mmCIF file of C-alpha atoms in Angstrom:
data_model
loop_
_atom_site.group_PDB
_atom_site.id
_atom_site.type_symbol
_atom_site.label_atom_id
_atom_site.label_comp_id
_atom_site.label_asym_id
_atom_site.label_seq_id
_atom_site.Cartn_x
_atom_site.Cartn_y
_atom_site.Cartn_z
ATOM 1 C CA MET A 1 340.804 232.367 136.375
ATOM 2 C CA SER A 2 341.847 229.322 134.745
ATOM 3 C CA LEU A 3 339.710 226.465 133.845
ATOM 4 C CA SER A 4 340.771 222.781 133.532
ATOM 5 C CA VAL A 5 340.022 220.822 130.363
ATOM 6 C CA GLY A 6 337.500 218.789 131.995
ATOM 7 C CA ALA A 7 335.900 222.077 133.055
ATOM 8 C CA ILE A 8 335.966 223.555 129.321
ATOM 9 C CA LYS A 9 334.487 220.415 127.713
ATOM 10 C CA SER A 10 331.596 220.279 130.095
ATOM 11 C CA TYR A 11 330.693 224.154 129.721
ATOM 12 C CA SER A 12 327.302 224.369 130.058
ATOM 13 C CA GLY A 13 324.770 226.173 127.863
ATOM 14 C CA THR A 14 327.057 225.955 124.727
ATOM 15 C CA THR A 15 326.547 222.470 123.200
ATOM 16 C CA ASN A 16 323.805 220.611 121.792
ATOM 17 C CA VAL A 17 324.756 217.188 121.573
ATOM 18 C CA GLN A 18 323.693 215.532 118.319
ATOM 19 C CA THR A 19 324.484 212.303 116.460
ATOM 20 C CA PRO A 20 325.588 212.978 112.937
ATOM 21 C CA SER A 21 323.532 210.875 110.176
ATOM 22 C CA LYS A 22 325.859 208.554 108.237
ATOM 23 C CA ARG A 23 327.232 210.404 104.995
ATOM 24 C CA ALA A 24 327.071 208.019 101.866
ATOM 25 C CA VAL A 25 330.814 208.332 100.893
ATOM 26 C CA ALA A 26 331.922 205.626 98.414
ATOM 27 C CA ALA A 27 335.955 206.301 99.066
ATOM 28 C CA PRO A 28 337.846 209.002 100.427
ATOM 29 C CA GLN A 29 338.554 212.024 98.020
ATOM 30 C CA GLN A 30 342.114 213.460 97.471
ATOM 31 C CA ASN A 31 342.621 217.148 97.717
ATOM 32 C CA ASP A 32 344.809 218.772 95.648
ATOM 33 C CA SER A 33 346.986 220.297 98.357
ATOM 34 C CA ALA A 34 346.800 217.287 100.782
ATOM 35 C CA VAL A 35 348.661 214.064 100.611
ATOM 36 C CA SER A 36 346.813 211.172 102.361
ATOM 37 C CA PHE A 37 348.133 207.982 104.059
ATOM 38 C CA GLY A 38 346.952 205.449 106.484
ATOM 39 C CA ASN A 39 344.763 202.440 106.669
ATOM 40 C CA ASN A 40 343.979 199.725 109.472
ATOM 41 C CA GLY A 41 345.059 196.365 108.541
ATOM 42 C CA LEU A 42 345.534 194.029 105.310
ATOM 43 C CA ARG A 43 341.860 194.210 104.083
ATOM 44 C CA ARG A 44 342.019 198.242 103.617
ATOM 45 C CA ALA A 45 346.221 197.555 102.367
ATOM 46 C CA ARG A 46 344.573 195.495 99.298
ATOM 47 C CA ASN A 47 341.845 197.786 98.549
ATOM 48 C CA TRP A 48 343.985 200.948 98.766
ATOM 49 C CA THR A 49 344.212 203.130 95.576
ATOM 50 C CA LEU A 50 347.722 204.659 94.746
ATOM 51 C CA ALA A 51 347.096 208.302 94.132
ATOM 52 C CA THR A 52 349.062 210.948 92.743
ATOM 53 C CA ILE A 53 349.330 214.399 94.609
ATOM 54 C CA MET A 54 351.385 217.002 92.689
ATOM 55 C CA GLY A 55 353.252 214.243 90.692
ATOM 56 C CA VAL A 56 354.277 212.241 93.949
ATOM 57 C CA PRO A 57 353.057 209.027 94.102
ATOM 58 C CA VAL A 58 351.450 207.789 97.617
ATOM 59 C CA ALA A 59 352.802 204.818 99.064
ATOM 60 C CA VAL A 60 350.514 202.112 100.439
ATOM 61 C CA CYS A 61 351.156 201.909 104.329
ATOM 62 C CA SER A 62 353.102 199.002 105.736
ATOM 63 C CA LEU A 63 351.611 196.413 108.165
ATOM 64 C CA SER A 64 353.473 196.482 110.846
ATOM 65 C CA SER A 65 352.472 198.033 114.167
ATOM 66 C CA CYS A 66 353.113 201.702 115.012
ATOM 67 C CA ASP A 67 353.822 204.181 117.369
ATOM 68 C CA LYS A 68 350.797 206.510 117.429
ATOM 69 C CA ASP A 69 352.790 209.410 119.438
ATOM 70 C CA GLY A 70 355.808 209.246 117.194
ATOM 71 C CA TRP A 71 354.587 208.521 113.726
ATOM 72 C CA LEU A 72 354.234 212.192 112.949
ATOM 73 C CA ALA A 73 357.989 212.933 112.884
ATOM 74 C CA SER A 74 358.787 209.704 110.998
ATOM 75 C CA ALA A 75 356.402 210.480 108.462
ATOM 76 C CA LYS A 76 357.581 213.925 107.920
ATOM 77 C CA ALA A 77 361.183 212.787 107.710
ATOM 78 C CA GLU A 78 360.488 209.887 105.268
ATOM 79 C CA ALA A 79 358.680 212.557 103.095
ATOM 80 C CA TYR A 80 361.391 214.449 102.944
ATOM 81 C CA VAL A 81 364.066 211.939 102.146
ATOM 82 C CA THR A 82 361.977 209.646 99.664
ATOM 83 C CA GLY A 83 359.553 212.063 98.675
ATOM 84 C CA LYS A 84 356.881 209.507 99.734
ATOM 85 C CA ASP A 85 354.567 209.202 102.799
ATOM 86 C CA SER A 86 354.716 206.545 105.543
ATOM 87 C CA CYS A 87 351.749 206.211 107.617
ATOM 88 C CA CYS A 88 350.577 204.688 111.016
ATOM 89 C CA CYS A 89 348.170 201.856 111.032
ATOM 90 C CA CYS A 90 345.925 202.778 113.417
ATOM 91 C CA ASN A 91 342.012 204.128 113.488
ATOM 92 C CA ASN A 92 342.835 207.126 111.960
ATOM 93 C CA HIS A 93 343.249 208.567 108.696
ATOM 94 C CA GLY A 94 346.454 210.601 108.158
ATOM 95 C CA TYR A 95 347.146 213.775 105.815
ATOM 96 C CA TYR A 96 350.646 215.304 105.499
ATOM 97 C CA ILE A 97 350.136 218.841 103.964
ATOM 98 C CA PRO A 98 353.700 219.430 102.556
ATOM 99 C CA ASP A 99 355.469 222.764 102.718
ATOM 100 C CA THR A 100 353.475 225.470 101.270
ATOM 101 C CA ILE A 101 354.294 228.681 99.429
ATOM 102 C CA ILE A 102 351.438 231.063 99.138
ATOM 103 C CA LYS A 103 351.642 233.914 96.551
ATOM 104 C CA ARG A 104 350.357 237.080 98.005
ATOM 105 C CA ASP A 105 348.696 240.218 96.329
ATOM 106 C CA THR A 106 351.826 242.241 95.890
ATOM 107 C CA THR A 107 349.752 245.397 96.436
ATOM 108 C CA PHE A 108 349.064 244.262 99.859
ATOM 109 C CA LEU A 109 351.507 245.894 102.642
ATOM 110 C CA PRO A 110 353.728 248.619 100.925
ATOM 111 C CA GLY A 111 357.293 248.985 101.700
ATOM 112 C CA ASP A 112 359.452 246.174 100.720
ATOM 113 C CA THR A 113 360.379 244.865 97.249
ATOM 114 C CA ILE A 114 358.065 242.236 95.415
ATOM 115 C CA GLU A 115 360.653 239.444 95.999
ATOM 116 C CA LYS A 116 360.182 239.932 99.607
ATOM 117 C CA ARG A 117 356.601 240.388 99.654
ATOM 118 C CA ASP A 118 354.953 238.116 97.535
ATOM 119 C CA THR A 119 355.232 234.932 98.996
ATOM 120 C CA ILE A 120 354.756 232.909 102.691
ATOM 121 C CA PHE A 121 356.409 229.824 103.322
ATOM 122 C CA ILE A 122 354.482 227.753 105.767
ATOM 123 C CA PRO A 123 355.927 224.492 107.418
ATOM 124 C CA GLY A 124 354.331 221.384 106.646
ATOM 125 C CA ASP A 125 351.647 220.379 109.003
ATOM 126 C CA SER A 126 350.343 216.518 109.869
ATOM 127 C CA VAL A 127 346.752 216.032 110.887
ATOM 128 C CA TYR A 128 344.670 213.005 112.064
ATOM 129 C CA ILE A 129 341.269 212.414 110.967
ATOM 130 C CA LYS A 130 339.526 209.319 113.176
ATOM 131 C CA ASP A 131 338.119 206.775 110.603
ATOM 132 C CA ASN A 132 334.209 207.195 109.924
ATOM 133 C CA TYR A 133 334.481 210.829 111.176
ATOM 134 C CA GLY A 134 331.389 212.937 110.745
ATOM 135 C CA SER A 135 330.292 216.056 113.101
ATOM 136 C CA PRO A 136 327.490 218.304 112.941
ATOM 137 C CA VAL A 137 330.352 221.219 114.084
ATOM 138 C CA ILE A 138 332.092 220.470 110.941
ATOM 139 C CA ASP A 139 328.774 220.427 109.014
ATOM 140 C CA THR A 140 328.186 224.168 110.415
ATOM 141 C CA LEU A 141 331.765 225.217 109.585
ATOM 142 C CA ASN A 142 331.507 224.207 106.165
ATOM 143 C CA ALA A 143 328.324 225.863 105.799
ATOM 144 C CA ILE A 144 329.534 229.520 107.072
ATOM 145 C CA LEU A 145 332.628 228.802 104.609
ATOM 146 C CA ASP A 146 330.159 228.392 101.819
ATOM 147 C CA ASP A 147 328.216 231.320 102.610
ATOM 148 C CA LEU A 148 331.479 233.439 102.634
ATOM 149 C CA ASP A 149 332.205 231.879 99.352
ATOM 150 C CA ILE A 150 335.556 230.479 100.197
ATOM 151 C CA ASP A 151 336.822 227.452 98.295
ATOM 152 C CA ARG A 152 337.380 224.551 100.870
ATOM 153 C CA GLY A 153 338.450 221.950 98.471
ATOM 154 C CA LYS A 154 337.058 218.439 98.135
ATOM 155 C CA GLY A 155 337.463 217.022 101.281
ATOM 156 C CA TYR A 156 334.828 217.043 104.264
ATOM 157 C CA VAL A 157 336.861 218.498 107.157
ATOM 158 C CA PRO A 158 338.937 221.815 106.712
ATOM 159 C CA LEU A 159 342.324 220.578 107.781
ATOM 160 C CA ARG A 160 344.328 223.996 107.655
ATOM 161 C CA ILE A 161 342.776 227.544 107.319
ATOM 162 C CA SER A 162 345.080 230.106 106.701
ATOM 163 C CA PHE A 163 344.695 234.005 106.039
ATOM 164 C CA ILE A 164 346.252 237.335 106.563
ATOM 165 C CA ASP A 165 344.380 239.671 108.831
ATOM 166 C CA GLU A 166 344.595 243.291 107.659
ATOM 167 C CA GLN A 167 343.475 244.755 110.653
ATOM 168 C CA ASN A 168 346.787 243.699 112.536
ATOM 169 C CA SER A 169 349.108 242.533 109.529
ATOM 170 C CA LYS A 170 349.381 239.138 111.294
ATOM 171 C CA PHE A 171 349.566 235.878 109.259
ATOM 172 C CA ARG A 172 347.077 233.444 110.890
ATOM 173 C CA LYS A 173 347.042 229.335 110.551
ATOM 174 C CA ASN A 174 344.181 227.162 112.215
ATOM 175 C CA VAL A 175 345.149 223.412 111.686
ATOM 176 C CA PHE A 176 342.874 220.753 112.838
ATOM 177 C CA ASP A 177 343.553 218.681 115.569
ATOM 178 C CA GLY A 178 341.830 215.462 114.806
ATOM 179 C CA LYS A 179 343.220 213.848 118.151
ATOM 180 C CA ALA A 180 341.420 216.169 120.262
ATOM 181 C CA SER A 181 338.532 216.648 118.614
ATOM 182 C CA GLY A 182 335.244 214.588 118.841
ATOM 183 C CA ILE A 183 331.665 214.739 117.278
ATOM 184 C CA ASP A 184 330.437 217.741 119.372
ATOM 185 C CA GLN A 185 333.400 219.594 120.071
ATOM 186 C CA VAL A 186 336.167 220.213 117.437
ATOM 187 C CA ILE A 187 339.789 221.826 117.910
ATOM 188 C CA TYR A 188 341.955 223.847 115.985
ATOM 189 C CA LYS A 189 345.284 224.485 116.811
ATOM 190 C CA ALA A 190 346.229 228.162 115.736
ATOM 191 C CA THR A 191 349.402 230.439 114.917
ATOM 192 C CA ASN A 192 349.355 234.239 114.556
ATOM 193 C CA THR A 193 352.557 235.112 112.807
ATOM 194 C CA PRO A 194 353.450 238.978 112.998
ATOM 195 C CA TRP A 195 354.812 241.201 110.175
ATOM 196 C CA ASP A 196 358.894 240.926 110.532
ATOM 197 C CA GLU A 197 359.720 244.452 109.896
ATOM 198 C CA ASP A 198 363.461 243.886 109.477
ATOM 199 C CA MET A 199 362.863 241.022 106.911
ATOM 200 C CA GLY A 200 360.032 242.491 104.828
ATOM 201 C CA ARG A 201 358.089 239.352 105.214
ATOM 202 C CA TYR A 202 356.285 236.870 107.187
ATOM 203 C CA ILE A 203 358.717 234.057 108.836
ATOM 204 C CA VAL A 204 356.236 231.341 110.211
ATOM 205 C CA GLY A 205 357.606 228.910 112.918
ATOM 206 C CA THR A 206 359.970 231.287 115.099
ATOM 207 C CA PRO A 207 359.613 232.215 118.879
ATOM 208 C CA ALA A 208 357.716 235.642 117.760
ATOM 209 C CA ASP A 209 354.540 233.218 116.843
ATOM 210 C CA GLU A 210 351.444 233.702 118.940
ATOM 211 C CA HIS A 211 349.847 230.481 119.769
ATOM 212 C CA GLU A 212 345.952 230.023 120.877
ATOM 213 C CA MET A 213 343.469 227.011 120.305
ATOM 214 C CA TYR A 214 339.888 227.467 119.492
ATOM 215 C CA MET A 215 337.139 224.892 120.425
ATOM 216 C CA LEU A 216 334.260 224.866 118.303
ATOM 217 C CA SER A 217 330.749 223.449 119.385
ATOM 218 C CA LEU A 218 327.125 224.029 118.847
ATOM 219 C CA THR A 219 324.844 226.237 120.785
ATOM 220 C CA GLU A 220 321.454 224.963 121.851
ATOM 221 C CA ASP A 221 319.902 226.852 119.244
ATOM 222 C CA GLY A 222 322.114 225.577 116.390
ATOM 223 C CA LYS A 223 324.745 228.627 116.189
ATOM 224 C CA LEU A 224 328.553 228.149 115.988
ATOM 225 C CA TYR A 225 330.153 228.437 119.441
ATOM 226 C CA VAL A 226 333.773 229.360 119.471
ATOM 227 C CA THR A 227 336.032 229.132 122.467
ATOM 228 C CA LYS A 228 339.044 230.698 122.502
ATOM 229 C CA LEU A 229 341.722 229.301 124.357
ATOM 230 C CA ILE A 230 345.027 230.908 125.146
ATOM 231 C CA PRO A 231 348.426 229.650 126.722
ATOM 232 C CA LYS A 232 348.648 229.274 130.499
ATOM 233 C CA ASN A 233 351.621 231.285 132.150
ATOM 234 C CA GLY A 234 354.907 229.279 131.695
ATOM 235 C CA ALA A 235 353.435 226.855 128.947
ATOM 236 C CA THR A 236 356.097 225.867 126.352
ATOM 237 C CA ASN A 237 354.108 223.092 124.602
ATOM 238 C CA TYR A 238 351.336 224.522 122.566
ATOM 239 C CA ASP A 239 350.340 221.081 121.225
ATOM 240 C CA LYS A 240 348.150 220.105 124.527
ATOM 241 C CA ILE A 241 345.032 221.652 125.555
ATOM 242 C CA ASP A 242 345.935 221.054 128.934
ATOM 243 C CA ASN A 243 348.380 223.898 128.903
ATOM 244 C CA PHE A 244 345.630 226.479 127.958
ATOM 245 C CA MET A 245 342.885 228.228 129.590
ATOM 246 C CA MET A 246 339.654 230.050 128.380
ATOM 247 C CA ALA A 247 339.981 233.581 127.146
ATOM 248 C CA PRO A 248 337.864 236.311 128.391
ATOM 249 C CA THR A 249 335.387 236.277 125.733
ATOM 250 C CA ASN A 250 334.234 233.949 123.442
ATOM 251 C CA PHE A 251 332.118 233.946 120.092
ATOM 252 C CA VAL A 252 328.977 232.926 118.243
ATOM 253 C CA PHE A 253 328.531 232.816 114.690
ATOM 254 C CA ASP A 254 324.985 233.218 113.027
ATOM 255 C CA ARG A 255 324.315 232.689 109.456
ATOM 256 C CA ASP A 256 321.827 234.673 107.675
ATOM 257 C CA ARG A 257 321.269 232.471 104.631
ATOM 258 C CA ALA A 258 319.565 234.245 102.644
ATOM 259 C CA ALA A 259 321.909 237.372 102.833
ATOM 260 C CA LYS A 260 325.149 235.208 102.732
ATOM 261 C CA LEU A 261 325.941 237.161 105.851
ATOM 262 C CA ILE A 262 327.652 235.618 109.260
ATOM 263 C CA ARG A 263 326.616 237.855 112.126
ATOM 264 C CA LYS A 264 329.358 237.482 115.177
ATOM 265 C CA PHE A 265 328.195 238.054 118.651
ATOM 266 C CA ASP A 266 330.479 238.632 121.950
ATOM 267 C CA VAL A 267 330.088 236.002 125.019
ATOM 268 C CA ALA A 268 331.648 237.054 127.994
ATOM 269 C CA ARG A 269 332.843 234.081 130.231
ATOM 270 C CA ASP A 270 330.937 235.135 133.066
ATOM 271 C CA GLN A 271 328.071 236.750 131.690
ATOM 272 C CA VAL A 272 324.605 235.213 130.236
ATOM 273 C CA GLY A 273 323.677 236.945 126.718
ATOM 274 C CA ARG A 274 325.188 237.610 123.754
ATOM 275 C CA GLN A 275 326.481 241.465 122.646
ATOM 276 C CA TYR A 276 326.753 242.225 118.887
ATOM 277 C CA GLY A 277 330.329 242.028 117.229
ATOM 278 C CA GLY A 278 329.679 242.747 113.496
ATOM 279 C CA THR A 279 329.305 240.929 110.396
ATOM 280 C CA TYR A 280 331.473 239.026 107.974
ATOM 281 C CA GLU A 281 330.650 238.831 104.327
ATOM 282 C CA LYS A 282 332.188 238.046 101.225
ATOM 283 C CA GLY A 283 335.288 240.193 100.424
ATOM 284 C CA ASP A 284 335.717 242.420 97.330
ATOM 285 C CA LEU A 285 339.059 240.980 96.436
ATOM 286 C CA PRO A 286 339.341 237.135 95.350
ATOM 287 C CA LYS A 287 340.026 234.696 98.382
ATOM 288 C CA SER A 288 338.886 237.451 101.282
ATOM 289 C CA ILE A 289 336.060 238.040 103.727
ATOM 290 C CA MET A 290 335.131 241.593 104.464
ATOM 291 C CA ILE A 291 334.318 242.186 108.404
ATOM 292 C CA THR A 292 332.534 244.982 109.767
ATOM 293 C CA ASN A 293 332.541 245.677 113.497
ATOM 294 C CA PRO A 294 329.839 247.425 115.289
ATOM 295 C CA TYR A 295 331.290 251.178 114.866
ATOM 296 C CA ASP A 296 331.050 250.655 111.160
ATOM 297 C CA THR A 297 335.154 249.983 110.679
ATOM 298 C CA LYS A 298 335.965 247.650 108.052
ATOM 299 C CA TRP A 299 338.794 245.396 107.229
ATOM 300 C CA ARG A 300 339.551 242.220 105.533
ATOM 301 C CA TYR A 301 340.735 238.589 105.779
ATOM 302 C CA THR A 302 342.864 238.053 102.735
ATOM 303 C CA ASP A 303 344.667 235.287 100.717
ATOM 304 C CA ILE A 304 342.493 232.585 102.457
ATOM 305 C CA ASN A 305 343.627 229.172 101.681
ATOM 306 C CA VAL A 306 341.958 226.080 102.741
ATOM 307 C CA VAL A 307 342.966 222.518 102.730
ATOM 308 C CA SER A 308 340.437 219.722 103.387
ATOM 309 C CA GLY A 309 340.528 216.304 103.523
ATOM 310 C CA ASP A 310 338.204 212.893 103.948
ATOM 311 C CA PRO A 311 338.243 210.316 106.834
ATOM 312 C CA TYR A 312 338.323 207.006 105.823
ATOM 313 C CA TYR A 313 334.804 205.173 105.470
ATOM 314 C CA GLY A 314 335.033 201.482 106.312
ATOM 315 C CA GLU A 315 332.781 199.079 104.457
ATOM 316 C CA ASN A 316 330.078 198.815 107.095
ATOM 317 C CA GLU A 317 329.240 202.444 106.535
#
């Protein structure tokens, strides 16, 4: 059965509508792995501070009007040609995460030469954050990452979360969709890249990639509820939520704050109640999470990398 986007957004019994408190933030923080660009008019341009990320200066945005649907491609192109970021002058704060190289533990996945096994090349991502953005869902997600001892950087919103899933040897990347996300429902676009046996490495950005979306909200008792969305038959555009439908099973993540343990519960789409699905806890390797399923089978998420960014906070906040 396929549900419309409207049906998904009004899915009963899973969200807890809250108004986030205003957070006292004097100025947006820069993440070491993200380049920030964007403002909303002359006042912001005058007050904007030039920052330096990895030795590359971030240029102040031009004051001309912008094409909200076309600025991402132009920003990538200009960053590639000039080494600087362009921006769109709209009510969003933008981040361009440059092409990334992740160095991996070379003891993982035996078989090929170290030169083929020790790096993953991730294509750059461009991400929106709405100005003055705050969400109790993001607050809960951040608390879970902290419980698992995952370094999420200096920013408020986890813009990109990537890792290797040992269970199926896939590289998984989740990117925040700032256009589709609101206060009580947060969207992440997900890409799962399989291990390429012929090349002996992960190759991100090919037709072999599997695409999903995850819609995060809060249950009535304040737990993180994750709705998994999978592409509809025949879908080829994986940027629009309209091309996705609900998966058969969704998930609830419940924090055990004292034990720094996250319990997972499976929630069938057509059923009421939660079925125990295992636990997540800090892994025994750096930048890892140990997962235990209900049958006491264990595996890891490894090489976990989080890039975060802050929204722009106006003078009235």
